GROMACS .gro file of N, CA and C in nm:
model
  360
    1UNK      N    1  -0.277   0.738  -4.706
    1UNK     CA    2  -0.213   0.619  -4.657
    1UNK      C    3  -0.082   0.662  -4.592
    2UNK      N    4  -0.059   0.612  -4.471
    2UNK     CA    5   0.064   0.645  -4.400
    2UNK      C    6   0.175   0.554  -4.446
    3UNK      N    7   0.290   0.612  -4.456
    3UNK     CA    8   0.407   0.536  -4.498
    3UNK      C    9   0.494   0.513  -4.376
    4UNK      N   10   0.529   0.390  -4.352
    4UNK     CA   11   0.614   0.355  -4.240
    4UNK      C   12   0.758   0.351  -4.289
    5UNK      N   13   0.838   0.438  -4.237
    5UNK     CA   14   0.978   0.445  -4.276
    5UNK      C   15   1.065   0.388  -4.165
    6UNK      N   16   1.164   0.315  -4.203
    6UNK     CA   17   1.260   0.261  -4.109
    6UNK      C   18   1.392   0.330  -4.136
    7UNK      N   19   1.437   0.407  -4.041
    7UNK     CA   20   1.559   0.485  -4.060
    7UNK      C   21   1.662   0.441  -3.956
    8UNK      N   22   1.779   0.402  -4.002
    8UNK     CA   23   1.888   0.369  -3.911
    8UNK      C   24   1.987   0.484  -3.919
    9UNK      N   25   2.004   0.553  -3.806
    9UNK     CA   26   2.089   0.670  -3.804
    9UNK      C   27   2.173   0.670  -3.677
   10UNK      N   28   2.303   0.666  -3.691
   10UNK     CA   29   2.396   0.669  -3.579
   10UNK      C   30   2.367   0.562  -3.474
   11UNK      N   31   2.334   0.445  -3.517
   11UNK     CA   32   2.312   0.333  -3.425
   11UNK      C   33   2.178   0.334  -3.354
   12UNK      N   34   2.089   0.428  -3.385
   12UNK     CA   35   1.957   0.431  -3.322
   12UNK      C   36   1.853   0.400  -3.428
   13UNK      N   37   1.753   0.326  -3.388
   13UNK     CA   38   1.647   0.286  -3.480
   13UNK      C   39   1.523   0.370  -3.451
   14UNK      N   40   1.469   0.433  -3.551
   14UNK     CA   41   1.350   0.516  -3.536
   14UNK      C   42   1.238   0.460  -3.624
   15UNK      N   43   1.116   0.460  -3.572
   15UNK     CA   44   0.999   0.427  -3.651
   15UNK      C   45   0.924   0.558  -3.672
   16UNK      N   46   0.909   0.599  -3.795
   16UNK     CA   47   0.844   0.726  -3.824
   16UNK      C   48   0.713   0.696  -3.896
   17UNK      N   49   0.602   0.734  -3.834
   17UNK     CA   50   0.472   0.712  -3.899
   17UNK      C   51   0.393   0.842  -3.907
   18UNK      N   52   0.460   0.954  -3.887
   18UNK     CA   53   0.392   1.082  -3.891
   18UNK      C   54   0.329   1.122  -3.759
   19UNK      N   55   0.321   1.031  -3.662
   19UNK     CA   56   0.260   1.062  -3.534
   19UNK      C   57   0.364   1.064  -3.421
   20UNK      N   58   0.444   0.960  -3.411
   20UNK     CA   59   0.539   0.953  -3.301
   20UNK      C   60   0.672   0.897  -3.348
   21UNK      N   61   0.775   0.931  -3.275
   21UNK     CA   62   0.909   0.883  -3.305
   21UNK      C   63   0.969   0.831  -3.174
   22UNK      N   64   1.013   0.708  -3.174
   22UNK     CA   65   1.073   0.649  -3.054
   22UNK      C   66   1.209   0.591  -3.089
   23UNK      N   67   1.299   0.596  -2.997
   23UNK     CA   68   1.429   0.531  -3.017
   23UNK      C   69   1.445   0.422  -2.914
   24UNK      N   70   1.534   0.328  -2.941
   24UNK     CA   71   1.560   0.222  -2.844
   24UNK      C   72   1.613   0.280  -2.714
   25UNK      N   73   1.677   0.394  -2.723
   25UNK     CA   74   1.732   0.456  -2.603
   25UNK      C   75   1.620   0.485  -2.502
   26UNK      N   76   1.502   0.522  -2.546
   26UNK     CA   77   1.392   0.549  -2.452
   26UNK      C   78   1.340   0.420  -2.390
   27UNK      N   79   1.353   0.307  -2.460
   27UNK     CA   80   1.305   0.180  -2.406
   27UNK      C   81   1.406   0.115  -2.313
   28UNK      N   82   1.532   0.155  -2.317
   28UNK     CA   83   1.635   0.097  -2.231
   28UNK      C   84   1.654   0.181  -2.105
   29UNK      N   85   1.550   0.240  -2.056
   29UNK     CA   86   1.555   0.325  -1.937
   29UNK      C   87   1.594   0.240  -1.816
   30UNK      N   88   1.692   0.284  -1.740
   30UNK     CA   89   1.743   0.208  -1.626
   30UNK      C   90   1.674   0.245  -1.494
   31UNK      N   91   1.577   0.335  -1.498
   31UNK     CA   92   1.509   0.374  -1.375
   31UNK      C   93   1.422   0.260  -1.322
   32UNK      N   94   1.419   0.246  -1.191
   32UNK     CA   95   1.326   0.155  -1.126
   32UNK      C   96   1.219   0.242  -1.063
   33UNK      N   97   1.100   0.233  -1.114
   33UNK     CA   98   0.991   0.319  -1.068
   33UNK      C   99   0.897   0.242  -0.978
   34UNK      N  100   0.867   0.299  -0.861
   34UNK     CA  101   0.778   0.235  -0.764
   34UNK      C  102   0.634   0.231  -0.818
   35UNK      N  103   0.592   0.339  -0.881
   35UNK     CA  104   0.454   0.349  -0.927
   35UNK      C  105   0.439   0.305  -1.072
   36UNK      N  106   0.530   0.345  -1.158
   36UNK     CA  107   0.524   0.311  -1.299
   36UNK      C  108   0.596   0.415  -1.381
   37UNK      N  109   0.623   0.383  -1.508
   37UNK     CA  110   0.693   0.475  -1.597
   37UNK      C  111   0.593   0.559  -1.675
   38UNK      N  112   0.635   0.678  -1.711
   38UNK     CA  113   0.550   0.769  -1.788
   38UNK      C  114   0.548   0.728  -1.935
   39UNK      N  115   0.439   0.753  -2.003
   39UNK     CA  116   0.427   0.724  -2.145
   39UNK      C  117   0.394   0.852  -2.221
   40UNK      N  118   0.446   0.862  -2.342
   40UNK     CA  119   0.420   0.975  -2.430
   40UNK      C  120   0.365   0.915  -2.559
   41UNK      N  121   0.237   0.921  -2.577
   41UNK     CA  122   0.169   0.850  -2.686
   41UNK      C  123   0.203   0.702  -2.674
   42UNK      N  124   0.275   0.645  -2.772
   42UNK     CA  125   0.312   0.504  -2.765
   42UNK      C  126   0.455   0.484  -2.718
   43UNK      N  127   0.526   0.592  -2.687
   43UNK     CA  128   0.668   0.582  -2.651
   43UNK      C  129   0.686   0.591  -2.500
   44UNK      N  130   0.769   0.507  -2.446
   44UNK     CA  131   0.798   0.510  -2.304
   44UNK      C  132   0.906   0.615  -2.278
   45UNK      N  133   0.881   0.703  -2.182
   45UNK     CA  134   0.980   0.802  -2.142
   45UNK      C  135   1.066   0.743  -2.032
   46UNK      N  136   1.182   0.802  -2.010
   46UNK     CA  137   1.266   0.759  -1.899
   46UNK      C  138   1.236   0.849  -1.780
   47UNK      N  139   1.114   0.837  -1.728
   47UNK     CA  140   1.067   0.917  -1.617
   47UNK      C  141   0.970   0.833  -1.536
   48UNK      N  142   0.960   0.860  -1.406
   48UNK     CA  143   0.869   0.784  -1.321
   48UNK      C  144   0.741   0.863  -1.296
   49UNK      N  145   0.631   0.789  -1.280
   49UNK     CA  146   0.505   0.849  -1.237
   49UNK      C  147   0.526   0.901  -1.096
   50UNK      N  148   0.474   1.016  -1.065
   50UNK     CA  149   0.492   1.071  -0.931
   50UNK      C  150   0.377   1.030  -0.838
   51UNK      N  151   0.263   1.006  -0.892
   51UNK     CA  152   0.146   0.974  -0.812
   51UNK      C  153   0.083   0.846  -0.866
   52UNK      N  154   0.049   0.751  -0.778
   52UNK     CA  155  -0.010   0.628  -0.828
   52UNK      C  156  -0.149   0.651  -0.887
   53UNK      N  157  -0.181   0.570  -0.987
   53UNK     CA  158  -0.315   0.572  -1.043
   53UNK      C  159  -0.393   0.462  -0.972
   54UNK      N  160  -0.491   0.501  -0.896
   54UNK     CA  161  -0.568   0.404  -0.818
   54UNK      C  162  -0.674   0.339  -0.907
   55UNK      N  163  -0.692   0.207  -0.890
   55UNK     CA  164  -0.798   0.140  -0.965
   55UNK      C  165  -0.934   0.185  -0.914
   56UNK      N  166  -1.038   0.166  -0.993
   56UNK     CA  167  -1.171   0.204  -0.947
   56UNK      C  168  -1.208   0.126  -0.821
   57UNK      N  169  -1.276   0.191  -0.731
   57UNK     CA  170  -1.315   0.129  -0.605
   57UNK      C  171  -1.439   0.043  -0.626
   58UNK      N  172  -1.442  -0.072  -0.560
   58UNK     CA  173  -1.558  -0.160  -0.573
   58UNK      C  174  -1.679  -0.096  -0.505
   59UNK      N  175  -1.793  -0.148  -0.532
   59UNK     CA  176  -1.918  -0.091  -0.480
   59UNK      C  177  -1.955  -0.159  -0.348
   60UNK      N  178  -1.861  -0.165  -0.255
   60UNK     CA  179  -1.883  -0.233  -0.127
   60UNK      C  180  -1.888  -0.128  -0.016
   61UNK      N  181  -1.993  -0.131   0.065
   61UNK     CA  182  -2.004  -0.036   0.176
   61UNK      C  183  -1.924  -0.087   0.294
   62UNK      N  184  -1.834  -0.004   0.345
   62UNK     CA  185  -1.753  -0.039   0.461
   62UNK      C  186  -1.779   0.066   0.569
   63UNK      N  187  -1.846   0.028   0.679
   63UNK     CA  188  -1.880   0.126   0.783
   63UNK      C  189  -1.758   0.192   0.847
   64UNK      N  190  -1.644   0.122   0.848
   64UNK     CA  191  -1.522   0.178   0.908
   64UNK      C  192  -1.422   0.224   0.803
   65UNK      N  193  -1.464   0.229   0.678
   65UNK     CA  194  -1.375   0.271   0.570
   65UNK      C  195  -1.304   0.153   0.506
   66UNK      N  196  -1.232   0.180   0.398
   66UNK     CA  197  -1.160   0.077   0.324
   66UNK      C  198  -1.014   0.072   0.367
   67UNK      N  199  -0.952  -0.046   0.356
   67UNK     CA  200  -0.809  -0.062   0.382
   67UNK      C  201  -0.734   0.011   0.271
   68UNK      N  202  -0.629   0.084   0.308
   68UNK     CA  203  -0.547   0.160   0.213
   68UNK      C  204  -0.420   0.079   0.184
   69UNK      N  205  -0.384   0.065   0.055
   69UNK     CA  206  -0.264  -0.012   0.019
   69UNK      C  207  -0.138   0.074   0.027
   70UNK      N  208  -0.024   0.015  -0.009
   70UNK     CA  209   0.106   0.084   0.002
   70UNK      C  210   0.118   0.204  -0.091
   71UNK      N  211   0.034   0.213  -0.195
   71UNK     CA  212   0.035   0.328  -0.286
   71UNK      C  213  -0.060   0.439  -0.242
   72UNK      N  214  -0.130   0.416  -0.131
   72UNK     CA  215  -0.226   0.516  -0.084
   72UNK      C  216  -0.362   0.502  -0.148
   73UNK      N  217  -0.387   0.389  -0.215
   73UNK     CA  218  -0.515   0.365  -0.282
   73UNK      C  219  -0.606   0.281  -0.193
   74UNK      N  220  -0.735   0.313  -0.196
   74UNK     CA  221  -0.833   0.234  -0.123
   74UNK      C  222  -0.850   0.099  -0.192
   75UNK      N  223  -0.858  -0.007  -0.112
   75UNK     CA  224  -0.880  -0.142  -0.166
   75UNK      C  225  -1.026  -0.180  -0.146
   76UNK      N  226  -1.064  -0.298  -0.189
   76UNK     CA  227  -1.201  -0.346  -0.173
   76UNK      C  228  -1.220  -0.411  -0.035
   77UNK      N  229  -1.112  -0.419   0.043
   77UNK     CA  230  -1.118  -0.480   0.176
   77UNK      C  231  -1.163  -0.376   0.279
   78UNK      N  232  -1.252  -0.416   0.368
   78UNK     CA  233  -1.302  -0.324   0.471
   78UNK      C  234  -1.210  -0.324   0.593
   79UNK      N  235  -1.199  -0.206   0.657
   79UNK     CA  236  -1.123  -0.196   0.782
   79UNK      C  237  -1.201  -0.265   0.892
   80UNK      N  238  -1.128  -0.325   0.985
   80UNK     CA  239  -1.191  -0.388   1.101
   80UNK      C  240  -1.248  -0.281   1.193
   81UNK      N  241  -1.356  -0.314   1.264
   81UNK     CA  242  -1.409  -0.215   1.358
   81UNK      C  243  -1.309  -0.190   1.470
   82UNK      N  244  -1.305  -0.066   1.516
   82UNK     CA  245  -1.215  -0.030   1.625
   82UNK      C  246  -1.281  -0.075   1.755
   83UNK      N  247  -1.205  -0.154   1.832
   83UNK     CA  248  -1.260  -0.204   1.958
   83UNK      C  249  -1.251  -0.093   2.062
   84UNK      N  250  -1.361  -0.064   2.124
   84UNK     CA  251  -1.364   0.038   2.228
   84UNK      C  252  -1.403  -0.027   2.359
   85UNK      N  253  -1.315  -0.011   2.456
   85UNK     CA  254  -1.340  -0.067   2.588
   85UNK      C  255  -1.397   0.042   2.679
   86UNK      N  256  -1.487   0.003   2.769
   86UNK     CA  257  -1.542   0.102   2.863
   86UNK      C  258  -1.435   0.146   2.963
   87UNK      N  259  -1.455   0.261   3.026
   87UNK     CA  260  -1.359   0.307   3.126
   87UNK      C  261  -1.349   0.206   3.241
   88UNK      N  262  -1.230   0.199   3.301
   88UNK     CA  263  -1.205   0.103   3.409
   88UNK      C  264  -1.169   0.181   3.535
   89UNK      N  265  -1.198   0.121   3.650
   89UNK     CA  266  -1.166   0.186   3.778
   89UNK      C  267  -1.016   0.215   3.788
   90UNK      N  268  -0.977   0.317   3.863
   90UNK     CA  269  -0.837   0.361   3.866
   90UNK      C  270  -0.749   0.286   3.967
   91UNK      N  271  -0.765   0.155   3.979
   91UNK     CA  272  -0.677   0.082   4.073
   91UNK      C  273  -0.543   0.053   4.005
   92UNK      N  274  -0.437   0.050   4.086
   92UNK     CA  275  -0.303   0.022   4.035
   92UNK      C  276  -0.276  -0.127   4.047
   93UNK      N  277  -0.250  -0.192   3.937
   93UNK     CA  278  -0.225  -0.337   3.934
   93UNK      C  279  -0.084  -0.361   3.882
   94UNK      N  280   0.010  -0.411   3.966
   94UNK     CA  281   0.148  -0.434   3.923
   94UNK      C  282   0.160  -0.530   3.804
   95UNK      N  283   0.071  -0.629   3.795
   95UNK     CA  284   0.075  -0.726   3.684
   95UNK      C  285  -0.032  -0.698   3.579
   96UNK      N  286  -0.094  -0.582   3.586
   96UNK     CA  287  -0.199  -0.548   3.492
   96UNK      C  288  -0.335  -0.597   3.539
   97UNK      N  289  -0.436  -0.558   3.466
   97UNK     CA  290  -0.573  -0.595   3.503
   97UNK      C  291  -0.616  -0.722   3.429
   98UNK      N  292  -0.713  -0.791   3.484
   98UNK     CA  293  -0.773  -0.908   3.420
   98UNK      C  294  -0.851  -0.859   3.298
   99UNK      N  295  -0.846  -0.936   3.189
   99UNK     CA  296  -0.919  -0.902   3.067
   99UNK      C  297  -1.046  -0.984   3.058
  100UNK      N  298  -1.154  -0.922   3.009
  100UNK     CA  299  -1.278  -0.997   2.990
  100UNK      C  300  -1.273  -1.075   2.858
  101UNK      N  301  -1.383  -1.140   2.822
  101UNK     CA  302  -1.384  -1.226   2.703
  101UNK      C  303  -1.367  -1.148   2.573
  102UNK      N  304  -1.389  -1.016   2.576
  102UNK     CA  305  -1.370  -0.934   2.455
  102UNK      C  306  -1.231  -0.871   2.450
  103UNK      N  307  -1.149  -0.895   2.554
  103UNK     CA  308  -1.013  -0.841   2.556
  103UNK      C  309  -1.003  -0.706   2.624
  104UNK      N  310  -1.110  -0.661   2.688
  104UNK     CA  311  -1.107  -0.532   2.759
  104UNK      C  312  -1.072  -0.555   2.906
  105UNK      N  313  -0.994  -0.463   2.966
  105UNK     CA  314  -0.960  -0.477   3.107
  105UNK      C  315  -1.082  -0.452   3.196
  106UNK      N  316  -1.087  -0.526   3.308
  106UNK     CA  317  -1.194  -0.506   3.407
  106UNK      C  318  -1.130  -0.459   3.537
  107UNK      N  319  -1.211  -0.422   3.634
  107UNK     CA  320  -1.162  -0.367   3.760
  107UNK      C  321  -1.121  -0.480   3.855
  108UNK      N  322  -1.024  -0.559   3.812
  108UNK     CA  323  -0.971  -0.670   3.892
  108UNK      C  324  -0.826  -0.690   3.851
  109UNK      N  325  -0.736  -0.702   3.950
  109UNK     CA  326  -0.593  -0.718   3.921
  109UNK      C  327  -0.559  -0.863   3.888
  110UNK      N  328  -0.463  -0.879   3.798
  110UNK     CA  329  -0.409  -1.013   3.771
  110UNK      C  330  -0.329  -1.056   3.893
  111UNK      N  331  -0.333  -1.185   3.925
  111UNK     CA  332  -0.260  -1.230   4.045
  111UNK      C  333  -0.109  -1.210   4.031
  112UNK      N  334  -0.046  -1.181   4.145
  112UNK     CA  335   0.099  -1.165   4.148
  112UNK      C  336   0.158  -1.304   4.165
  113UNK      N  337   0.248  -1.340   4.078
  113UNK     CA  338   0.311  -1.472   4.088
  113UNK      C  339   0.440  -1.458   4.168
  114UNK      N  340   0.464  -1.549   4.260
  114UNK     CA  341   0.586  -1.540   4.341
  114UNK      C  342   0.710  -1.562   4.255
  115UNK      N  343   0.820  -1.494   4.292
  115UNK     CA  344   0.945  -1.511   4.218
  115UNK      C  345   0.998  -1.653   4.233
  116UNK      N  346   0.983  -1.707   4.353
  116UNK     CA  347   1.031  -1.843   4.379
  116UNK      C  348   0.913  -1.927   4.423
  117UNK      N  349   0.856  -2.007   4.332
  117UNK     CA  350   0.739  -2.088   4.368
  117UNK      C  351   0.774  -2.190   4.478
  118UNK      N  352   0.675  -2.221   4.560
  118UNK     CA  353   0.694  -2.319   4.667
  118UNK      C  354   0.708  -2.457   4.607
  119UNK      N  355   0.801  -2.532   4.664
  119UNK     CA  356   0.816  -2.672   4.621
  119UNK      C  357   0.753  -2.763   4.725
  120UNK      N  358   0.688  -2.864   4.680
  120UNK     CA  359   0.622  -2.958   4.772
  120UNK      C  360   0.700  -3.084   4.781
   0.00000   0.00000   0.00000
């Protein structure tokens, strides 16, 4: 049978159960960790995780890959397909080329609008 001892020594409280010893000083860690704090058995250390622990990936097939979150972990969300436009003729258009219904440029220039429109 394990004996739980409560020892108050120099203003710090320790729980001794033969396995681990923690003080309140380890729980009052002032670090702000982006990923998370390190643990030592049941005691929290005053140290930050260096690498995020990614959750398990869902079983979803994404032909373009999964969206990556701010921690560098793959999410269950699929990446959008990359839109590829066909090559366009090499004409120079000062206002750019006309776009088709899919958003790709075609071999036709956008009309030039006059700086000073005619008044009727």
